[in-house]
PDB file of C-alpha atoms in Angstrom:
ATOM      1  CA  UNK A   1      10.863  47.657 168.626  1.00 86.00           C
ATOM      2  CA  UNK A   2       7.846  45.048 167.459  1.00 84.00           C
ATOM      3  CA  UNK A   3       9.734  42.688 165.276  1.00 94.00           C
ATOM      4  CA  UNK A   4       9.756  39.547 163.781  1.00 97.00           C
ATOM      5  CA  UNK A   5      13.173  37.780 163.914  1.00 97.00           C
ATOM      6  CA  UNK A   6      14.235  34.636 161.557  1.00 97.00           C
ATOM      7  CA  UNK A   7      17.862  32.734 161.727  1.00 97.00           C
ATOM      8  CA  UNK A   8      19.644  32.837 159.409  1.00 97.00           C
ATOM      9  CA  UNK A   9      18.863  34.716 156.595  1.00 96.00           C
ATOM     10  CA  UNK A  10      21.184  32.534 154.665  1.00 97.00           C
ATOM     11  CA  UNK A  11      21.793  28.902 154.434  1.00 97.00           C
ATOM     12  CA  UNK A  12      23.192  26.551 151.804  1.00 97.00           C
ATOM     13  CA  UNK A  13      22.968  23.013 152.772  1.00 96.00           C
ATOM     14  CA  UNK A  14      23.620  19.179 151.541  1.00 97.00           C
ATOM     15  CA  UNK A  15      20.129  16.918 150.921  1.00 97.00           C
ATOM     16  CA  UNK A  16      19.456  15.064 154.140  1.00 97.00           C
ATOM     17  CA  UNK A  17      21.708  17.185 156.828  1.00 97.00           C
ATOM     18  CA  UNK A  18      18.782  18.155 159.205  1.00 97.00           C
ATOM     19  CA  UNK A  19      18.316  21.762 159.687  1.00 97.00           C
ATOM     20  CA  UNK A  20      16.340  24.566 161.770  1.00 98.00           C
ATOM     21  CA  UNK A  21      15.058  27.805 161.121  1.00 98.00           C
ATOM     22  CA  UNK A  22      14.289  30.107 164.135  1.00 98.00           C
ATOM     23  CA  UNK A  23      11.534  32.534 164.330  1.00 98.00           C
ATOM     24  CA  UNK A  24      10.862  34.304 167.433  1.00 98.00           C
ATOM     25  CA  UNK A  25       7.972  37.580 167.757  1.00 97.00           C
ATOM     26  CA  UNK A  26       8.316  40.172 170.725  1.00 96.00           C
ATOM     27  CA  UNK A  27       4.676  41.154 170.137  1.00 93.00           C
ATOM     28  CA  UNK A  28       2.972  38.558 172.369  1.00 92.00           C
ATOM     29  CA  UNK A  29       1.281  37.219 168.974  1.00 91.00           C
ATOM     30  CA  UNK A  30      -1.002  34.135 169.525  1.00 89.00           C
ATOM     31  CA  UNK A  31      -0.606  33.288 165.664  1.00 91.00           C
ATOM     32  CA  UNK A  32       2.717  32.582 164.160  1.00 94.00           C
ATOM     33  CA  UNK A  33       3.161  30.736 160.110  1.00 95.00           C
ATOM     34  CA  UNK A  34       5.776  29.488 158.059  1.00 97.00           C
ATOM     35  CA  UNK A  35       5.344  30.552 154.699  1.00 97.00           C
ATOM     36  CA  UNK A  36       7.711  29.699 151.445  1.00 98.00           C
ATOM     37  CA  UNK A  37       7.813  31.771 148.696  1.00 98.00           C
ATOM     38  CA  UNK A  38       8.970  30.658 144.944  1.00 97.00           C
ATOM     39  CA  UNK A  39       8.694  32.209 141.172  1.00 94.00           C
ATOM     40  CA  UNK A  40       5.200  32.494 139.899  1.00 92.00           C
ATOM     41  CA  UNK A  41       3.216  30.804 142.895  1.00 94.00           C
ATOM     42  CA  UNK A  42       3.806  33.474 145.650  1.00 95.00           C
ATOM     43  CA  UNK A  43       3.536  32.596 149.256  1.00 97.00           C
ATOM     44  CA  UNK A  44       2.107  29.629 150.422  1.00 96.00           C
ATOM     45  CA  UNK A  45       1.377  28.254 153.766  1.00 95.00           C
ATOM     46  CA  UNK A  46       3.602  25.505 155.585  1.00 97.00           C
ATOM     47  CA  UNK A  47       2.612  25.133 158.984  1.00 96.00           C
ATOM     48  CA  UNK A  48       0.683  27.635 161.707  1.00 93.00           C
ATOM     49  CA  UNK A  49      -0.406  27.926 165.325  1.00 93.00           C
ATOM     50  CA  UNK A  50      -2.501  29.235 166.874  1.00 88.00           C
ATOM     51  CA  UNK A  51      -0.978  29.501 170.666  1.00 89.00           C
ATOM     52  CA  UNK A  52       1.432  27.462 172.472  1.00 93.00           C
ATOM     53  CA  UNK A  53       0.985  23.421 171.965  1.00 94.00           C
ATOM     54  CA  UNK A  54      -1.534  24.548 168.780  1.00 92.00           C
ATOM     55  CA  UNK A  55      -0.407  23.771 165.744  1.00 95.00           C
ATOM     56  CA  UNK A  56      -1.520  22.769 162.196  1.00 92.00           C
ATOM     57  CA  UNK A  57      -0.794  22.448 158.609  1.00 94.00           C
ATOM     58  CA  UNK A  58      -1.101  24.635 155.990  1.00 92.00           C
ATOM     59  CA  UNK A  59      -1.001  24.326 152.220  1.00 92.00           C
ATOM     60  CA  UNK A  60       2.561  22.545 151.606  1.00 96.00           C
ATOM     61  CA  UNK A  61       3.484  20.967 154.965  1.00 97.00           C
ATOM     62  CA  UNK A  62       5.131  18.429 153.713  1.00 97.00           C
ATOM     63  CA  UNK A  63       8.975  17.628 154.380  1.00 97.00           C
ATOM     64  CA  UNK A  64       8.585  19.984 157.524  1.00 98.00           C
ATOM     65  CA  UNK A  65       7.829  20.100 161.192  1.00 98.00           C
ATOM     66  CA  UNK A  66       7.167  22.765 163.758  1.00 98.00           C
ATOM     67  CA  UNK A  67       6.995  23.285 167.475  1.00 96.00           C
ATOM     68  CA  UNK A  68       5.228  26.142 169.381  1.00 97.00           C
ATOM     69  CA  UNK A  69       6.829  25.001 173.016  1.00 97.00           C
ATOM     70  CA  UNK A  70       6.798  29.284 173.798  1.00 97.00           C
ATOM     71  CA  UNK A  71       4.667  31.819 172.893  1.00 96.00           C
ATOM     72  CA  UNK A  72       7.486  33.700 170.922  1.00 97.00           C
ATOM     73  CA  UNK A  73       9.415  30.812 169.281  1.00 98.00           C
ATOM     74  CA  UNK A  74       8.239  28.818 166.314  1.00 98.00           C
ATOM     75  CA  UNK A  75      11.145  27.153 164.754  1.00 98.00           C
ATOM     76  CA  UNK A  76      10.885  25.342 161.288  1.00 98.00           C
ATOM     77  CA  UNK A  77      12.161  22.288 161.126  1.00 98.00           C
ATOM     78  CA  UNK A  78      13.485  20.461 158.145  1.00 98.00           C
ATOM     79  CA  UNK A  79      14.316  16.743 159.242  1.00 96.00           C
ATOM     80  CA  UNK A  80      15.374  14.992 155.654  1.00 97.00           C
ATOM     81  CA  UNK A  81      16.017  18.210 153.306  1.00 98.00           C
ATOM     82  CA  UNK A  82      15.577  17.915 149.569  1.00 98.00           C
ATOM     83  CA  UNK A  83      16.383  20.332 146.477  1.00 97.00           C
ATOM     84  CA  UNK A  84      12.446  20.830 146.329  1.00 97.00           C
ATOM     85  CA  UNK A  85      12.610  22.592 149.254  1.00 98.00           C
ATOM     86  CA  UNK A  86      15.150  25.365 148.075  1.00 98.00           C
ATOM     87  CA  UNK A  87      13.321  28.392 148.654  1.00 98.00           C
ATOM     88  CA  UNK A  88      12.454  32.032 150.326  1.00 98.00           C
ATOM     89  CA  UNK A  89      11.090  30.966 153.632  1.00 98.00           C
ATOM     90  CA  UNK A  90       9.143  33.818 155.743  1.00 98.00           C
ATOM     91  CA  UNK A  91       7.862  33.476 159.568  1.00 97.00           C
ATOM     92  CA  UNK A  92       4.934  36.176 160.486  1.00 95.00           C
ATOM     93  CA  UNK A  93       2.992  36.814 163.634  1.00 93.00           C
ATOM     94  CA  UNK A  94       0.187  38.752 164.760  1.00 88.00           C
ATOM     95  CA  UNK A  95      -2.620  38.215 167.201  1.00 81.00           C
ATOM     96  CA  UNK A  96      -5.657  35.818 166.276  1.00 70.00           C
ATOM     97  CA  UNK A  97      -8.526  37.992 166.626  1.00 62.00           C
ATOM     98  CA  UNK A  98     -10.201  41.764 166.823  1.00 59.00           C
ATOM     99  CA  UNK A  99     -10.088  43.810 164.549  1.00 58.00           C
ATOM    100  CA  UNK A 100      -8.177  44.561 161.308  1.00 55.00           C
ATOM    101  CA  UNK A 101      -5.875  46.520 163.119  1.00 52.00           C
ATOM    102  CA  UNK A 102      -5.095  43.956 165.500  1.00 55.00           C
ATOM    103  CA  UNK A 103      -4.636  41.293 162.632  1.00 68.00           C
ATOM    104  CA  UNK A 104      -1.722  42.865 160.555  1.00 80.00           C
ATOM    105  CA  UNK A 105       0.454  40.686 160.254  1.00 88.00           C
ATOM    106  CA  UNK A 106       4.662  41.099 160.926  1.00 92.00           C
ATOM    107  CA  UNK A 107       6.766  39.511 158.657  1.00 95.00           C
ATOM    108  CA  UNK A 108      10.197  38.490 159.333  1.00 97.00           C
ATOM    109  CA  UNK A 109      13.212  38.714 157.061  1.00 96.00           C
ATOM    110  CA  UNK A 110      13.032  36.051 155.277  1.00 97.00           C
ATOM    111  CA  UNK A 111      15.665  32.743 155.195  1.00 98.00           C
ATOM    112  CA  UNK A 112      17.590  31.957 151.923  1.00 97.00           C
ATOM    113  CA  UNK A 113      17.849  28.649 151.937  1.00 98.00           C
ATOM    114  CA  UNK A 114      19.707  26.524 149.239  1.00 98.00           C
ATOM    115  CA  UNK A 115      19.582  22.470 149.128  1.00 98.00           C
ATOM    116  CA  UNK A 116      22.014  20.688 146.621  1.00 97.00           C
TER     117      UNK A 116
ATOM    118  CA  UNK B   1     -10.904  26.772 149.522  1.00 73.00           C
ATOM    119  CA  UNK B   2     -10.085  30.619 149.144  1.00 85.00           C
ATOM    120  CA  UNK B   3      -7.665  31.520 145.925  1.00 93.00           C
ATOM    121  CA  UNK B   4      -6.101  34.894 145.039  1.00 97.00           C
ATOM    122  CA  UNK B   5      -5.256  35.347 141.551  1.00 97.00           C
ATOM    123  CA  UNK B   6      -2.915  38.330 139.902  1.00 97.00           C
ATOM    124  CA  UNK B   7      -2.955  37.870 136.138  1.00 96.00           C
ATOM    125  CA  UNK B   8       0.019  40.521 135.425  1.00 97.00           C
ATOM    126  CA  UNK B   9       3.322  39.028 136.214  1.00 96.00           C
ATOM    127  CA  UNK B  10       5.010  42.158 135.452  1.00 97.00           C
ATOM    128  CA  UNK B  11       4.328  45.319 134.813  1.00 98.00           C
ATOM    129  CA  UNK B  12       5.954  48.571 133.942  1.00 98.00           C
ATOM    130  CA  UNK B  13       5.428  52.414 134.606  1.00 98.00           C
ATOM    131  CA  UNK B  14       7.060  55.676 133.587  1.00 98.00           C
ATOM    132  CA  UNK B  15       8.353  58.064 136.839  1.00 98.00           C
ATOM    133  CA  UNK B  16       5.585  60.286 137.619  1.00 97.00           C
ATOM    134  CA  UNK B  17       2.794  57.827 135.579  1.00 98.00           C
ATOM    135  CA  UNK B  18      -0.034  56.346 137.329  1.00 98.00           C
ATOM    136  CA  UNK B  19      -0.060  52.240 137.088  1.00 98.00           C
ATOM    137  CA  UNK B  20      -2.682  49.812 137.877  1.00 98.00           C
ATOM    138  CA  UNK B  21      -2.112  46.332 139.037  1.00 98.00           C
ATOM    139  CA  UNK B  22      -5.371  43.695 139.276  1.00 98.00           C
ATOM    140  CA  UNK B  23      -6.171  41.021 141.609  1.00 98.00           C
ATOM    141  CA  UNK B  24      -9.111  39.110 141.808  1.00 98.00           C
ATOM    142  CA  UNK B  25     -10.069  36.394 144.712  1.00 97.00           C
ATOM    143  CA  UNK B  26     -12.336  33.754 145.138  1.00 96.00           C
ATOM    144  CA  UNK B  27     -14.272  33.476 148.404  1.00 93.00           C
ATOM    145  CA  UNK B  28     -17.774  32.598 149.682  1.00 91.00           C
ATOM    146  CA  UNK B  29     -17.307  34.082 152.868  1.00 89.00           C
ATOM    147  CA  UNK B  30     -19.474  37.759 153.195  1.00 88.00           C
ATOM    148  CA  UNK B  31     -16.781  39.560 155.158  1.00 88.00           C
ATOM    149  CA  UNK B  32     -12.870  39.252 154.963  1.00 91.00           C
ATOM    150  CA  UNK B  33      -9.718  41.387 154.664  1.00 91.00           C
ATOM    151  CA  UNK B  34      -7.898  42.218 151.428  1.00 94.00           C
ATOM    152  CA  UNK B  35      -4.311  43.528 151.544  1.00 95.00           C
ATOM    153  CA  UNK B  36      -1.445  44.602 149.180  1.00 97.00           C
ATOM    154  CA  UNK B  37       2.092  43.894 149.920  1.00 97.00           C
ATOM    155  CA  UNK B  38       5.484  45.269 148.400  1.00 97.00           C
ATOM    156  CA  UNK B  39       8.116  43.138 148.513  1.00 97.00           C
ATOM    157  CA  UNK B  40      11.322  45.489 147.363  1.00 97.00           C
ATOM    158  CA  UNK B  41      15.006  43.683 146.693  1.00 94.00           C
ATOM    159  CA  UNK B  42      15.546  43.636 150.960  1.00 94.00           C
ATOM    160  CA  UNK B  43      13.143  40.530 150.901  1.00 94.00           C
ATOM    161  CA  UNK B  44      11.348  42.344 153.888  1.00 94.00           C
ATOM    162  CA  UNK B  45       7.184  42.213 153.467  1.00 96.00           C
ATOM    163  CA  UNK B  46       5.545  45.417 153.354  1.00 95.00           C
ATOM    164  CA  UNK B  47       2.125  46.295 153.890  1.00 94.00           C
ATOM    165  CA  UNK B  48       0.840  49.156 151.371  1.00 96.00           C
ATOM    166  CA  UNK B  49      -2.692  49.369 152.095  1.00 95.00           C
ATOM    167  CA  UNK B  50      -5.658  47.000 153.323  1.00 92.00           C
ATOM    168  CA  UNK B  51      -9.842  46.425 153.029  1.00 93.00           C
ATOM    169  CA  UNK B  52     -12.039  45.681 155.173  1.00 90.00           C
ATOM    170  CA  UNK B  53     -14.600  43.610 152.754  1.00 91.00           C
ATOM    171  CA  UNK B  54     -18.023  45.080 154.680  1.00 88.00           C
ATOM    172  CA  UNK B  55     -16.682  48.766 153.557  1.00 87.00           C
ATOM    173  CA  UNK B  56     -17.684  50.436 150.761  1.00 84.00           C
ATOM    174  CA  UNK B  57     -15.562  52.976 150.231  1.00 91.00           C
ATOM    175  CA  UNK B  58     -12.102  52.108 149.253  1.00 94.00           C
ATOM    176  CA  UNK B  59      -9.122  52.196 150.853  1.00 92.00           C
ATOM    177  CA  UNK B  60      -6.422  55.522 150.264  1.00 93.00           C
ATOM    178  CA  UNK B  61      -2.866  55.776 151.729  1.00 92.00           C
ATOM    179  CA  UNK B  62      -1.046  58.548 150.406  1.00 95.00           C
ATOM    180  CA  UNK B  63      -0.328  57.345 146.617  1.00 97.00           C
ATOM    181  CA  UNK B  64      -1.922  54.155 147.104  1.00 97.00           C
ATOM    182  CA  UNK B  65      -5.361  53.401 146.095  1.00 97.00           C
ATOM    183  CA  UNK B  66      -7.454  50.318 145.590  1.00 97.00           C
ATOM    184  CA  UNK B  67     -10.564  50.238 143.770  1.00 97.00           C
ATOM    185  CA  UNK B  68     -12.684  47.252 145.431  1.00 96.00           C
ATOM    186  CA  UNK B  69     -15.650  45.983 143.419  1.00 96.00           C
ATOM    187  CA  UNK B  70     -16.863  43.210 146.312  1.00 95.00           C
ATOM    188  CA  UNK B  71     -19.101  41.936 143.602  1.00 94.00           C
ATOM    189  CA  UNK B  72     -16.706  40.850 141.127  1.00 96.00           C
ATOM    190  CA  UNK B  73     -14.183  39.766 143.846  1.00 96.00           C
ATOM    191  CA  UNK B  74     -11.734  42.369 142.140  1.00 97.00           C
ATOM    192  CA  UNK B  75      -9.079  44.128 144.504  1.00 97.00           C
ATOM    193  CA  UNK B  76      -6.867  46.502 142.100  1.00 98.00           C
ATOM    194  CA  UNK B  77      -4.128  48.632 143.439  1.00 98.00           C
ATOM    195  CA  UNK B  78      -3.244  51.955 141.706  1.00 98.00           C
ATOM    196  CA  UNK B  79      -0.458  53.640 142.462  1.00 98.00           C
ATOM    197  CA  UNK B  80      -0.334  57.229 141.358  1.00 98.00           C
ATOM    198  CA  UNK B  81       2.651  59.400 140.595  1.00 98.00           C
ATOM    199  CA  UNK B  82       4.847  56.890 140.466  1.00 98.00           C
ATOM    200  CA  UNK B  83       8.373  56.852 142.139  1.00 97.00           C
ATOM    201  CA  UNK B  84      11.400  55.060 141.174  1.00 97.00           C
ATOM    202  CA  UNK B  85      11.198  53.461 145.185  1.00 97.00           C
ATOM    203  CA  UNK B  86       7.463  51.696 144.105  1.00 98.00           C
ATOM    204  CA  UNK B  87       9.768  49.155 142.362  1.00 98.00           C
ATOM    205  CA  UNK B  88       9.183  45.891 143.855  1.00 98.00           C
ATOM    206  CA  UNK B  89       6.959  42.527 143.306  1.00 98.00           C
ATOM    207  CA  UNK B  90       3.476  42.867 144.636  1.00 98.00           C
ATOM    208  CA  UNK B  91       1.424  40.922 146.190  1.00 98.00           C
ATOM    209  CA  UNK B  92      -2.260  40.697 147.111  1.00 98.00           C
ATOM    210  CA  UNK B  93      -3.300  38.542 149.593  1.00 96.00           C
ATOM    211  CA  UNK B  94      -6.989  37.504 151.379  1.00 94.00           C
ATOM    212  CA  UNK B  95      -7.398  36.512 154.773  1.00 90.00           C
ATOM    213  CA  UNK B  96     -10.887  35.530 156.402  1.00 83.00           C
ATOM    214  CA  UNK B  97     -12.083  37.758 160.019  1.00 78.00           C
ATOM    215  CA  UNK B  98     -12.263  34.413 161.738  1.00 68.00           C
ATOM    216  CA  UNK B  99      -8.515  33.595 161.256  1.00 66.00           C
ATOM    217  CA  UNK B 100      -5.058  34.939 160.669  1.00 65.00           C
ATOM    218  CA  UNK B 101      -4.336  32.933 157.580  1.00 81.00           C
ATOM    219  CA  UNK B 102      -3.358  34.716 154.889  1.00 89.00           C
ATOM    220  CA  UNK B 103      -3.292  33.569 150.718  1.00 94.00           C
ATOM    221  CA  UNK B 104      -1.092  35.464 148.564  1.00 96.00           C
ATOM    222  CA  UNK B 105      -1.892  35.689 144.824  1.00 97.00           C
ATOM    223  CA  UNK B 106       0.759  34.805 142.926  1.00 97.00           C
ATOM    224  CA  UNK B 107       2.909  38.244 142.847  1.00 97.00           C
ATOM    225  CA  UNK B 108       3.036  41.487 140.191  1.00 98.00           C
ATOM    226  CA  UNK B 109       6.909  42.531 139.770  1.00 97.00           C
ATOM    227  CA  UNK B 110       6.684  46.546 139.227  1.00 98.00           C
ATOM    228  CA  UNK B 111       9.162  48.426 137.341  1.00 98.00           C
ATOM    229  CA  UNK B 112       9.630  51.880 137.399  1.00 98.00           C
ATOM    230  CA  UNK B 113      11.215  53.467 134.320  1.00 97.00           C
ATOM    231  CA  UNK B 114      13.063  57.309 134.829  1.00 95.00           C
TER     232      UNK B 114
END
C-alpha cells in the first residue's frame, strides 16, 4: 500500500528536550515537506527536498532541521523546542515532475505535538 | 510570492443542500495546479478534486465541483447534495507545474446540519 508514514502521532514534550519526527514514503517520491498546521493560517511550509542530499527551506524554517540521507526518510528535527512550536505537523511526498497525476501529493498522518 | 486566500472560516449546510465555499489565489505564473483538500476529525489530508490552470472546463468528481474563473484567480468548490460525512475543514491549496510546493489558504471548517 502507497503510504506516507509519520512517528508518532502524539508527543507532549518539555521546552529544550531535543526531539525527532520520522517520516518515511514507500512511493520512491523525489519530493518530501514538512508542513505545520495551526488555527486560522492553514499549512505552511517548514523545510523540503527535492532528492537525497537536496534540501531547502520553506516558509517557517525556523527552530527546525532536516536530513534527506535516504530517498524514503525525511525526519524533522527539533534541536531547542519552544511552546511556539506546539502544533499539527504533516510530512507529504510525491514525485517532482510530469504531470498532475504524477504530482499528487501523499500526506501522512499528522504528529500532535505539545511543548510546555 | 504565491498566496491562497479562503475568506469563509466556517460555513454551514443543511443534509441534502448544496454549499459553496470560495478561494481565491494570487499568482503570476500562466499555468499551475489548484486543489481542494478535506481534512475530517482523523487529521488525515484528503484530496477532493484538482485543476489543471490551462483547462477550461472545470473540474467534476462525483458531488464535487469547482467553478474556476482563471481570470479572477477564483477557485470555488461546491459541493452538492450534501452529506453529513462532507463535514470537515477545507482547504485550497496552489502549487506551480515547475515544483511540488504546495500553499494552503487558510482553511473553511464545513458543517453539516441533519
Amino acid at each position: 500500500e502507497a503510504q506516507v508514514t509519520q512517528n508518532p502521532r502524539y508527543l507532549i514534550t518539555v521546552t529544550g528536550k531535543k526531539l525527532t519526527v520520522t517520516c518515511s514514503q514507500n512511493m520512491n517520491h523525489e519530493y518530501m515537506s514538512w508542513y505545520r498546521q495551526d488555527p486560522g493560517l492553514g499549512l505552511r511550509q517548514i523545510y523540503y527536498s527535492m532528492n537525497v542530499e537536496v534540501t531547502d527551506k520553506g516558509d517557517v524554517p525556523e527552530g527546525y532541521k532536516v536530513s534527506r540521507k535516504e530517498k524514503r526518510n525525511f525526519p524533522l528535527i527539533l534541536e531547542s523546542p519552544s511552546p511556539n512550536q506546539t502544533s499539527l505537523y504533516f510530512c507529504a511526498s510525491s514525485f517532482v515532475s510530469g504531470s498532475m497525476s504524477n504530482t499528487e501529493a501523499f500526506f501522512g498522518q499528522g504528529t500532535r505535538l505539545t511543548v510546555v | 510570492a504565491q498566496t491562497v486566500t479562503q475568506s469563509q472560516p466556517e460555513m454551514s449546510v443543511q443534509e441534502a443542500e448544496t454549499v459553496t465555499l470560495s478561494c481565491t489565489y494570487d499568482t503570476s505564473e500562466s499555468d499551475y495546479y489548484l486543489f481542494w483538500y478535506k481534512q475530517p476529525p482523523s487529521r488525515q489530508m484528503i484530496l477532493v478534486i484538482r485543476q489543471e490552470a490551462y483547462k477550461q472546463q472545470n473540474a467534476t468528481e462525483n458531488r464535487f465541483s469547482v467553478n474556476f474563473q482563471k481570470a479572477a484567480k477564483s477557485f470555488s468548490l461546491k459541493i452538492s447534495d450534501s452529506q453529513l460525512g462532507d463535514a470537515a475543514m477545507y482547504f485550497c491549496a496552489y502549487e506551480e507545474t515547475s515544483g511540488s510546493r504546495l500553499t494552503f489558504g487558510e482553511g473553511t471548517q464545513l458543517t453539516v446540519n441533519p
